[in-house]
Tab-separated table of C-alpha atoms and ligand atoms in Angstrom:
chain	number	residue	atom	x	y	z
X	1	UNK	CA	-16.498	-50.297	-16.244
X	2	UNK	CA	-16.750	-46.535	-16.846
X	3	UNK	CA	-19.256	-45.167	-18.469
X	4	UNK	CA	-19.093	-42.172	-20.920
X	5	UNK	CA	-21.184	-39.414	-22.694
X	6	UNK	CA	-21.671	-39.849	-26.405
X	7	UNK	CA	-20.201	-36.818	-27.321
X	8	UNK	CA	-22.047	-34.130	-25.423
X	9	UNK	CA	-25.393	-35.922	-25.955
X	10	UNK	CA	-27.132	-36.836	-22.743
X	11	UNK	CA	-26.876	-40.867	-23.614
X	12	UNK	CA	-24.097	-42.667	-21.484
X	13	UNK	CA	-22.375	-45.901	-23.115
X	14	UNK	CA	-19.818	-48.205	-21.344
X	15	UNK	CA	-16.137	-47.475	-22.603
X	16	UNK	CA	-16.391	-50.867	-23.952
X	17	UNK	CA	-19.293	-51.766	-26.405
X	18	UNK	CA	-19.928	-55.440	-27.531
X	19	UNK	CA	-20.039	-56.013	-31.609
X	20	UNK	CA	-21.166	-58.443	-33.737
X	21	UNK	CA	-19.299	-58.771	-37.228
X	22	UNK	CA	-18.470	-62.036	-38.733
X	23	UNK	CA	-18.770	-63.583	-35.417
X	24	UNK	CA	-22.833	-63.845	-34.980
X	25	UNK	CA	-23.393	-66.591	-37.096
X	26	UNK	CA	-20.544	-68.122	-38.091
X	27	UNK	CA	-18.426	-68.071	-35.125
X	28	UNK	CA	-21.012	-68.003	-32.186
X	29	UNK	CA	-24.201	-69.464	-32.090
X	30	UNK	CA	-26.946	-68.344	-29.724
X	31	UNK	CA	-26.001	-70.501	-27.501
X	32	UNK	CA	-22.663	-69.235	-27.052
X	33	UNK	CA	-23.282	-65.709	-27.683
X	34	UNK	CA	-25.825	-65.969	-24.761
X	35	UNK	CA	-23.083	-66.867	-22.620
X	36	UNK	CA	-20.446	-64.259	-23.568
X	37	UNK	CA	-22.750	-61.506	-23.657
X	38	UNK	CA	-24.247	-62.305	-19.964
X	39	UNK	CA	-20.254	-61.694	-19.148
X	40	UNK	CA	-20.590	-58.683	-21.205
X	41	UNK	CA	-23.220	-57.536	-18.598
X	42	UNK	CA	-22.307	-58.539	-15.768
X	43	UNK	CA	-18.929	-56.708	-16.758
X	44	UNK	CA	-21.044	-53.628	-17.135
X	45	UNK	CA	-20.935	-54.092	-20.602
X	46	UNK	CA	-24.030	-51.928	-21.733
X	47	UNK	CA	-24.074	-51.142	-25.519
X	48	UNK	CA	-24.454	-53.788	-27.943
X	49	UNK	CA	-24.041	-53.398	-31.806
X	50	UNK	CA	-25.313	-54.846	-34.758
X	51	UNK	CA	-26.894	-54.112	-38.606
X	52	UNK	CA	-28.926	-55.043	-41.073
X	53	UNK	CA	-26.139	-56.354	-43.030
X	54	UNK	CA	-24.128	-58.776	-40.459
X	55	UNK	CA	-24.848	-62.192	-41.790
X	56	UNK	CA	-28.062	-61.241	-43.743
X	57	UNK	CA	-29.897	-59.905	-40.236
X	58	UNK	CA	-28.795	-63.504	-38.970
X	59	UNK	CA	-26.867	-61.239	-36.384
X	60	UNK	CA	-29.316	-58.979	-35.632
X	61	UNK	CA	-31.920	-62.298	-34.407
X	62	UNK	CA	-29.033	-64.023	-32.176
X	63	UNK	CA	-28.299	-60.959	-30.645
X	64	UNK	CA	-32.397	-60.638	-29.752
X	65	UNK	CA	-32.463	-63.829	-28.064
X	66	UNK	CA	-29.296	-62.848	-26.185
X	67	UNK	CA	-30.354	-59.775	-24.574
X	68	UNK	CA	-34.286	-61.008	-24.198
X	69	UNK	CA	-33.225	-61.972	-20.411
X	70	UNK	CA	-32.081	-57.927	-19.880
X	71	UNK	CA	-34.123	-55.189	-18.490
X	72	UNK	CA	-34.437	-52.951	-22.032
X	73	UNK	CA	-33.930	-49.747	-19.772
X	74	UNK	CA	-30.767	-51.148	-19.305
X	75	UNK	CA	-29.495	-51.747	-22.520
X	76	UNK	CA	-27.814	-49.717	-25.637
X	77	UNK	CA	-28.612	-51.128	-28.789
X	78	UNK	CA	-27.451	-50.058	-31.866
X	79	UNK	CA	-27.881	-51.262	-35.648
X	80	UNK	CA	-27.071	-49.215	-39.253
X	81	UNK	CA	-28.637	-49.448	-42.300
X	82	UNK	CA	-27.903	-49.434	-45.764
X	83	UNK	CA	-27.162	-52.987	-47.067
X	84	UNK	CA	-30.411	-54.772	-46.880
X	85	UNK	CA	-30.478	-57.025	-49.580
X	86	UNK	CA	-30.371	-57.352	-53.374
X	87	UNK	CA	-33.496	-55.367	-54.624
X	88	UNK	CA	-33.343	-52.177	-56.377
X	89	UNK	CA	-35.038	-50.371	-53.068
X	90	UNK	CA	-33.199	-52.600	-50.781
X	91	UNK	CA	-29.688	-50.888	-50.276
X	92	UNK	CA	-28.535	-47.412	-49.534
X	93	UNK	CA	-30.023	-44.435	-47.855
X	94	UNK	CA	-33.170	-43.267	-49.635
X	95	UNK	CA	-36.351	-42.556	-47.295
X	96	UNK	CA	-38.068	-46.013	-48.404
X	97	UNK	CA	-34.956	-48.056	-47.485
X	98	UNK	CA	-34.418	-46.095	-44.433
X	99	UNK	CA	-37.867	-46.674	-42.745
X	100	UNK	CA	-38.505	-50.394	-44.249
X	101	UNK	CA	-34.929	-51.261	-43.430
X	102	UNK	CA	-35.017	-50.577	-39.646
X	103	UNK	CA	-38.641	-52.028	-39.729
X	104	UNK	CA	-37.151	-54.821	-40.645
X	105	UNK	CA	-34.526	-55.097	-38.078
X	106	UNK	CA	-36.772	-53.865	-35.531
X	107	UNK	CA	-38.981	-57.214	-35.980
X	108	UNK	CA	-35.963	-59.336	-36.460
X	109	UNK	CA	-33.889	-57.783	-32.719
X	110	UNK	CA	-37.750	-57.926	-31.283
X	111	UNK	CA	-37.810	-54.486	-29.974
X	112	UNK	CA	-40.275	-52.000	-30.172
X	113	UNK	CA	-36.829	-49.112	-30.786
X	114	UNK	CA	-33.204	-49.208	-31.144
X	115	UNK	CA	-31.168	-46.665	-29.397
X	116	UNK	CA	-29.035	-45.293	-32.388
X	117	UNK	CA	-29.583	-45.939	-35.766
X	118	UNK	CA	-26.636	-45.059	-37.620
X	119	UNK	CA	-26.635	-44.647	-41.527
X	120	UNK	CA	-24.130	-47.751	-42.095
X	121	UNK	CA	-21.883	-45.714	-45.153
X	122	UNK	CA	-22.696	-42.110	-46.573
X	123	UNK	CA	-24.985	-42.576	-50.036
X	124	UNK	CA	-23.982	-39.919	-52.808
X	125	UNK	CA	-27.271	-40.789	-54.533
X	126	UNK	CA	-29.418	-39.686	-52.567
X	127	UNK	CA	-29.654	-35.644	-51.848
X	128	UNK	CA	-28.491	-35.251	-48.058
X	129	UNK	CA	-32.042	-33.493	-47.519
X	130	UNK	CA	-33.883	-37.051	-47.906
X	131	UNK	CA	-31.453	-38.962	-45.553
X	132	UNK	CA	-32.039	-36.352	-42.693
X	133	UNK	CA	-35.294	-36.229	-43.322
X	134	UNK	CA	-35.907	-39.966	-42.996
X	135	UNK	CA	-33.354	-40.000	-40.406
X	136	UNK	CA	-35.065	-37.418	-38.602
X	137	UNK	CA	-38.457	-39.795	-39.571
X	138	UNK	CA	-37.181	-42.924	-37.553
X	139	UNK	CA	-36.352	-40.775	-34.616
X	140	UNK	CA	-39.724	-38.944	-34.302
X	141	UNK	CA	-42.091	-42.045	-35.224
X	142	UNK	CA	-40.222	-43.503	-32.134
X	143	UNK	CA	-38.407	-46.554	-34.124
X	144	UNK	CA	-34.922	-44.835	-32.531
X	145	UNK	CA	-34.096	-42.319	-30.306
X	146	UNK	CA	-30.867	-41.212	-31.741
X	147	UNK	CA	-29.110	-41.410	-34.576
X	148	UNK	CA	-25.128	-41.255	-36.197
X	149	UNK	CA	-22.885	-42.283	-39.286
X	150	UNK	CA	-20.999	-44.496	-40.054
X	151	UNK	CA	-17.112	-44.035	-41.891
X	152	UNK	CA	-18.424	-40.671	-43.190
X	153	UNK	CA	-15.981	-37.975	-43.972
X	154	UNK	CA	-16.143	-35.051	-42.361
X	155	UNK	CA	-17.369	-32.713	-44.739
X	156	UNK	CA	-20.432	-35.127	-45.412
X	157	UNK	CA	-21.087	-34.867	-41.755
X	158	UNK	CA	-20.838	-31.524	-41.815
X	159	UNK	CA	-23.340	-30.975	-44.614
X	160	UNK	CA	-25.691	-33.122	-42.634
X	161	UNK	CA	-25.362	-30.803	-39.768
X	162	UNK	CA	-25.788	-28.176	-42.014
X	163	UNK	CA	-29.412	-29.568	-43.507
X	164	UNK	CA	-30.270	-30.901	-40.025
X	165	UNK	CA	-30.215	-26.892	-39.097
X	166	UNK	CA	-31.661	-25.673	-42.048
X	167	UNK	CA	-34.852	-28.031	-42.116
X	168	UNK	CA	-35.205	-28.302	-38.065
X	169	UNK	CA	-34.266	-31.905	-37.971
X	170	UNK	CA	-32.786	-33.794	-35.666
X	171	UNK	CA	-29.051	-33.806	-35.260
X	172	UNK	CA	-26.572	-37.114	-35.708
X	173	UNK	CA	-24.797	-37.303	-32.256
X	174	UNK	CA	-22.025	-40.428	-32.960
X	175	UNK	CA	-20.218	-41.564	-35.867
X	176	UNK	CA	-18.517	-44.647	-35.835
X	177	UNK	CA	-15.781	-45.424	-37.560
X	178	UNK	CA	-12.210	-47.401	-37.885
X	179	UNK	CA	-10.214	-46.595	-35.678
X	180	UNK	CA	-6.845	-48.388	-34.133
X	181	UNK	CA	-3.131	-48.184	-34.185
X	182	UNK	CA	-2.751	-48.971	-37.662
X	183	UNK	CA	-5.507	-46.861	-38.847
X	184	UNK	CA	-5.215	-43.349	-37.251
X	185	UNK	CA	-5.761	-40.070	-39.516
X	186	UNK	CA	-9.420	-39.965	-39.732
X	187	UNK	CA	-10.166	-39.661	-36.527
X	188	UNK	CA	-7.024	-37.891	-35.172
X	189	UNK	CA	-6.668	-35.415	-38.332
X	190	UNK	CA	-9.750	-35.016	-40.478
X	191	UNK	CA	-12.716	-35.193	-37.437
X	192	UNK	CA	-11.081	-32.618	-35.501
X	193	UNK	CA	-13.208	-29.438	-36.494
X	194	UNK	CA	-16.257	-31.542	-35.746
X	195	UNK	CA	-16.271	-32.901	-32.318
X	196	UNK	CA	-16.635	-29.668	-30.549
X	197	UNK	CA	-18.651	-27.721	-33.195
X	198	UNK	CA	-21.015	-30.431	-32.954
X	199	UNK	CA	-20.489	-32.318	-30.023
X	200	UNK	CA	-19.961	-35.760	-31.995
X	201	UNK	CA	-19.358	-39.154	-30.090
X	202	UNK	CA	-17.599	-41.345	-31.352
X	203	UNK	CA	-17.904	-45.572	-31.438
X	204	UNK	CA	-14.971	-47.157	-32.640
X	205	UNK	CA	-14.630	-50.298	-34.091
X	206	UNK	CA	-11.549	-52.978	-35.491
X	207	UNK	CA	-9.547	-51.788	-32.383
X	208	UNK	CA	-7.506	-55.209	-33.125
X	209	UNK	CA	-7.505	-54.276	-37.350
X	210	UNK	CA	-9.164	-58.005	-37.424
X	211	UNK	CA	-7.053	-59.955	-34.478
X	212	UNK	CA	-4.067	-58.534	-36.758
X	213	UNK	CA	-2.672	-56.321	-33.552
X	214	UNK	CA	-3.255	-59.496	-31.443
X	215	UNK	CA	-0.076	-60.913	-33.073
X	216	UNK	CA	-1.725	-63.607	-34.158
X	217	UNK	CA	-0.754	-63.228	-37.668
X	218	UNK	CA	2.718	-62.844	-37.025
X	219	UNK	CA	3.912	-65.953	-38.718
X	220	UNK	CA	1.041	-66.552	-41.128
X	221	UNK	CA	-2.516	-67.411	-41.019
X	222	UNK	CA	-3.432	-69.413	-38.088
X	223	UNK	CA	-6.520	-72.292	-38.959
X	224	UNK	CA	-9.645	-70.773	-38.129
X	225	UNK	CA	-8.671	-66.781	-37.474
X	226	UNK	CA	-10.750	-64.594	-39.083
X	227	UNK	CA	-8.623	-64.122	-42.198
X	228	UNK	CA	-8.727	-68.349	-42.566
X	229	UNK	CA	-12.832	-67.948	-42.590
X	230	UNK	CA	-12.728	-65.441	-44.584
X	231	UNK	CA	-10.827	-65.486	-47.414
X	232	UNK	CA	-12.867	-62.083	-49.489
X	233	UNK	CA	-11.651	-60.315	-46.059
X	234	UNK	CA	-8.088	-61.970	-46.375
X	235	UNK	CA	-7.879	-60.652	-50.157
X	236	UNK	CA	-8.978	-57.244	-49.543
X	237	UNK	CA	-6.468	-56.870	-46.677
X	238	UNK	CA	-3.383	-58.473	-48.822
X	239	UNK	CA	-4.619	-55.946	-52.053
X	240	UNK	CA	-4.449	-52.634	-49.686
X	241	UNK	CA	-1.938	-53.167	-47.656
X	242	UNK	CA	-3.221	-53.512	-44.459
X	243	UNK	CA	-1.480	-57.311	-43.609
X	244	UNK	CA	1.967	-56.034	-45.336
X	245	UNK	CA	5.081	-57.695	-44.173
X	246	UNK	CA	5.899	-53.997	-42.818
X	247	UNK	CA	2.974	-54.232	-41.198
X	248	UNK	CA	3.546	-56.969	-39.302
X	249	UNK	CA	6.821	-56.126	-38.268
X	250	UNK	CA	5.169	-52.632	-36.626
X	251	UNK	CA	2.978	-55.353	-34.785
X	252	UNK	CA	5.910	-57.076	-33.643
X	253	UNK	CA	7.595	-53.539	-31.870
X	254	UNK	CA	4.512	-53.426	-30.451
X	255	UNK	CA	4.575	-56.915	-28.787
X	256	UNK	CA	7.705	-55.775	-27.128
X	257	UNK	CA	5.905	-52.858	-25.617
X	258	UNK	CA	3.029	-55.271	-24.230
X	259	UNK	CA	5.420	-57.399	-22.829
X	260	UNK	CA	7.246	-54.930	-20.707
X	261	UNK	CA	3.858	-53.643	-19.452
X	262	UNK	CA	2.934	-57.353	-18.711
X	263	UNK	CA	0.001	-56.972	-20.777
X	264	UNK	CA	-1.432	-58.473	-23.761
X	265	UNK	CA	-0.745	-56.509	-27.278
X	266	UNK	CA	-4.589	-57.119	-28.001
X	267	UNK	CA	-5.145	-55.467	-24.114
X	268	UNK	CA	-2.373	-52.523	-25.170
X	269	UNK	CA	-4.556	-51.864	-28.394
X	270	UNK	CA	-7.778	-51.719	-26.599
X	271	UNK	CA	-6.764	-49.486	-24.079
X	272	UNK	CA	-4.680	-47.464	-26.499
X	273	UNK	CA	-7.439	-46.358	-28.508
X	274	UNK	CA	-9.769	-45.417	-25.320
X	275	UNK	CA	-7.309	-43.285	-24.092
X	276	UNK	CA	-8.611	-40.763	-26.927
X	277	UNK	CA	-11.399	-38.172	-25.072
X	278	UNK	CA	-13.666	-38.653	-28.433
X	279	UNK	CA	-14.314	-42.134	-28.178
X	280	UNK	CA	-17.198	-42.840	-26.440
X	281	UNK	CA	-16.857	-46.512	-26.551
X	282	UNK	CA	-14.520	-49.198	-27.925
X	283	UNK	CA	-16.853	-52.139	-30.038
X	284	UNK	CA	-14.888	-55.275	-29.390
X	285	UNK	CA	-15.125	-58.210	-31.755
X	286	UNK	CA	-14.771	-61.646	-30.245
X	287	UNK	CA	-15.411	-65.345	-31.355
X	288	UNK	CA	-15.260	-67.265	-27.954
X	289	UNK	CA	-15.357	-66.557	-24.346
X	290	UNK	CA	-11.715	-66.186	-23.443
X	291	UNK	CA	-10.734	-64.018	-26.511
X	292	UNK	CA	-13.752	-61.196	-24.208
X	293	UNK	CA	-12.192	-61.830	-20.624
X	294	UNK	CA	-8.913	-61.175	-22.381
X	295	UNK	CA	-10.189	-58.235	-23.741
X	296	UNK	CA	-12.226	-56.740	-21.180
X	297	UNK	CA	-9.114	-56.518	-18.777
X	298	UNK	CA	-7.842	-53.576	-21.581
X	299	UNK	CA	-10.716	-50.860	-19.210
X	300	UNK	CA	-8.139	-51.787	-16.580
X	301	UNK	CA	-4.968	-50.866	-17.795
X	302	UNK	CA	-4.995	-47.887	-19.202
X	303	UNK	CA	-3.234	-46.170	-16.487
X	304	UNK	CA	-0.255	-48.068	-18.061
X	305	UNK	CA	-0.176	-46.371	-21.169
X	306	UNK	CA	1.714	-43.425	-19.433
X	307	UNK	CA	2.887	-40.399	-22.043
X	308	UNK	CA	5.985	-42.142	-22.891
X	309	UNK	CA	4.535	-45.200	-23.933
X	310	UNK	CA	1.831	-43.279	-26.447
X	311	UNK	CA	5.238	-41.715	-27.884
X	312	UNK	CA	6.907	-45.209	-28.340
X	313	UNK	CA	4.581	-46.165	-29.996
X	314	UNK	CA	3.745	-43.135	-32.540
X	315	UNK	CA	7.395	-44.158	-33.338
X	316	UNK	CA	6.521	-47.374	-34.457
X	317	UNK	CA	3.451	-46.779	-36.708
X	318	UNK	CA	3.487	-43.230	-37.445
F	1	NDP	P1	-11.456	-56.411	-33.901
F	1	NDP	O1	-10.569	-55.596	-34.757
F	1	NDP	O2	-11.185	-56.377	-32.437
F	1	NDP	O3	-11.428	-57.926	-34.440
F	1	NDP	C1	-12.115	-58.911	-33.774
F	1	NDP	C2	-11.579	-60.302	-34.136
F	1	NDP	O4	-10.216	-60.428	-33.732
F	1	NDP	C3	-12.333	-61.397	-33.388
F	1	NDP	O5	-13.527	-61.739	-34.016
F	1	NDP	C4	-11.300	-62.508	-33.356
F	1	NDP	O6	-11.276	-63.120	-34.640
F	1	NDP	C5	-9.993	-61.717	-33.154
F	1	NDP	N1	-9.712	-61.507	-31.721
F	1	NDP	C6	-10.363	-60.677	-30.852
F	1	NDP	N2	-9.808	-60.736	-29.628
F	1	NDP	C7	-8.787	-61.614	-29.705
F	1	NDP	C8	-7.835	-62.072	-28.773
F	1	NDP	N3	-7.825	-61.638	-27.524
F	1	NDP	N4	-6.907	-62.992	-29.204
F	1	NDP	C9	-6.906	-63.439	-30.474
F	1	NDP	N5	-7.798	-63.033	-31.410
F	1	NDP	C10	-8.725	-62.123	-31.028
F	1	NDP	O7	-12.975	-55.960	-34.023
F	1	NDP	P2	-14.060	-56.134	-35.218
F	1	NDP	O8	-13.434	-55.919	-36.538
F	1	NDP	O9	-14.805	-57.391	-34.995
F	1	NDP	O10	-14.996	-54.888	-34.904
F	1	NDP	C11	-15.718	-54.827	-33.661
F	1	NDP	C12	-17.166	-54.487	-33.919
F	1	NDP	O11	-17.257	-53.221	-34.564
F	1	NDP	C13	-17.912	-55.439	-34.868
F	1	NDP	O12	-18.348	-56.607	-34.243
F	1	NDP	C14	-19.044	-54.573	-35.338
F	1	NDP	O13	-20.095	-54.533	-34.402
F	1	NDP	C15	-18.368	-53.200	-35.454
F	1	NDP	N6	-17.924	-52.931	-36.837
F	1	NDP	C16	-18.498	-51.890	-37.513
F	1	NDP	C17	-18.168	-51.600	-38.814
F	1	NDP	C18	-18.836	-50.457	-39.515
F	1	NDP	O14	-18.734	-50.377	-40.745
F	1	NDP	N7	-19.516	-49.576	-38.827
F	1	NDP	C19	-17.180	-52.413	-39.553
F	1	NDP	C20	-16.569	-53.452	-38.738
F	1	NDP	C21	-16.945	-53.678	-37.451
F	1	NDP	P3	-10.873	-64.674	-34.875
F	1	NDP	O15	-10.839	-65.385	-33.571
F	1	NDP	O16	-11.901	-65.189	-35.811
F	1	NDP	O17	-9.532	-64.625	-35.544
């Protein structure tokens, strides 16, 4: 497993990070999560990732009891806040939900800090001075030691770095976002002018757009898959396009290409999207055991995704 800087920040992450979306909970109990993420580790898996949000903190407690057994000093946790719950104070980014919302997930991941904090969506409501301020709060008070965004544009970013400089505050150093074959422009088009002028990391996550570059989906919904649990998720994807029949027939080309690499697609999508320099780290999703040793093997082959094949397929989904 190699490890990398997050952006030019001193903190080092493993290519590979381990998430916990939909799966936490539903999918994976602690039992089994225990299991998968002592793999993780002893895979070299270091960062972890979680939120307020993911199944109501329901995530946030299994993953707890699965890293209890794991030196802290050896572990990167992250968790984002901004859905917290249905009061008037208990969403968004204001300075109250900030510090009571990582409070909060600090008691339920039993740790004294996490290691980023990332503000889960931007928050037009609240003036950009408050966020970095309580941002800058959590980091200081010692309840994180760094912090990012989450699926910001760039010019919000920006005016954060802007404040961050104007009010001596601490800096965001990652922002995570979507990022995989099917969903490209942000961070190849509109992030550009910020990773050097800031030195951003990135942490990307849906490398598999939802098990939909696995193939799985190919020929419908099959029982159980994420878009069978999940039928809001399945209804969003069918209004915006994102599990068109065109779609699917770009994941198809890009079966072919697996196949002659005698690789997985869901290996060839992984690996794809860490052979971009600004990703830090790659946040897999997984519901059992064998879906992670599948997926792990992507660090491996990247050496097989020569020029060529990163032009073959641009042709297909560009
Ligand atoms: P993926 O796009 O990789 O989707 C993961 C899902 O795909 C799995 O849960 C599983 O679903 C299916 N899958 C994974 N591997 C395989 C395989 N080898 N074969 C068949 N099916 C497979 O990642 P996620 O969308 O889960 O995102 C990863 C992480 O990123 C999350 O856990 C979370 O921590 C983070 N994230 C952050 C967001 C943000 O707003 N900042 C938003 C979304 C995610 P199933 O078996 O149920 O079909």
């Amino acid at each position: 497993m190699e490890y990398r800087k997050v952006g030019k920040w001193g903190l080092k992450i493993s290519e590979l990070g381990f998430g916990t979306w939909l799966t936490f909970g539903p999918q994976l109990d602690v039992d089994t999560s225990k299991k998968i993420i002592r793999e993780a580790f002893k895979n070299g898996i270091n960062f972890f990732d979680t939120t307020e949000a993911y199944q109501g903190g329901m995530a946030e407690y299994i993953l707890s009891q699965s890293l209890k057994e794991f030196r802290r000093e050896d572990l990167v946790v992250s968790t984002k806040i901004f859905w917290g719950g249905s009061g008037p104070n208990d969403t968004g980014l204001s300075r109250k939900h900030l510090v009571e919302g990582l409070r909060n997930s600090l008691k339920r991941l039993e740790m004294e800090y996490v290691d980023i904090v990332y503000c889960h969506r931007p928050d037009p409501t609240v003036p950009m001075e408050e966020v970095v301020m309580g941002m800058d709060y959590l980091i200081r008070s010692g309840m994180a030691l760094y912090w990012g965004t989450s699926e910001w544009s760039a010019a919000e970013i920006e005016e954060a770095h802007k404040v961050c400089r104007e009010w001596k505050c601490i800096e965001p150093i990652v922002e995570q976002p979507q990022y995989n074959m099917l969903k490209r422009d942000r961070v190849e088009k509109e992030y550009l002018p910020i990773y050097e002028k800031y030195g951003m990391g990135l942490t990307t996550f849906s490398p598999l757009a939802s098990g939909i570059l696995t193939g799985k989906y190919n020929a419908g919904i099959p029982k159980g898959s994420r878009l069978d649990l999940f039928p809001d998720l399945k209804k969003r994807f069918e209004e915006d396009g994102r599990f068109s029949k065109e779609r699917i027939e770009k994941v198809k080309s890009l079966e072919k290409i697996a196949k002659s690499l005698n690789v997985k697609l869901s290996q060839l999508a992984i690996a794809w999207v860490l052979k971009n320099d600004h990703v830090s780290s790659v946040l897999l999703g997984v519901s059992n055991i064998d879906q992670f040793k599948e997926n792990l093997a992507a660090a491996e082959i990247k050496n097989k995704i020569t020029d060529d094949i990163m032009k073959e397929i641009d042709r297909i989904v560009l």
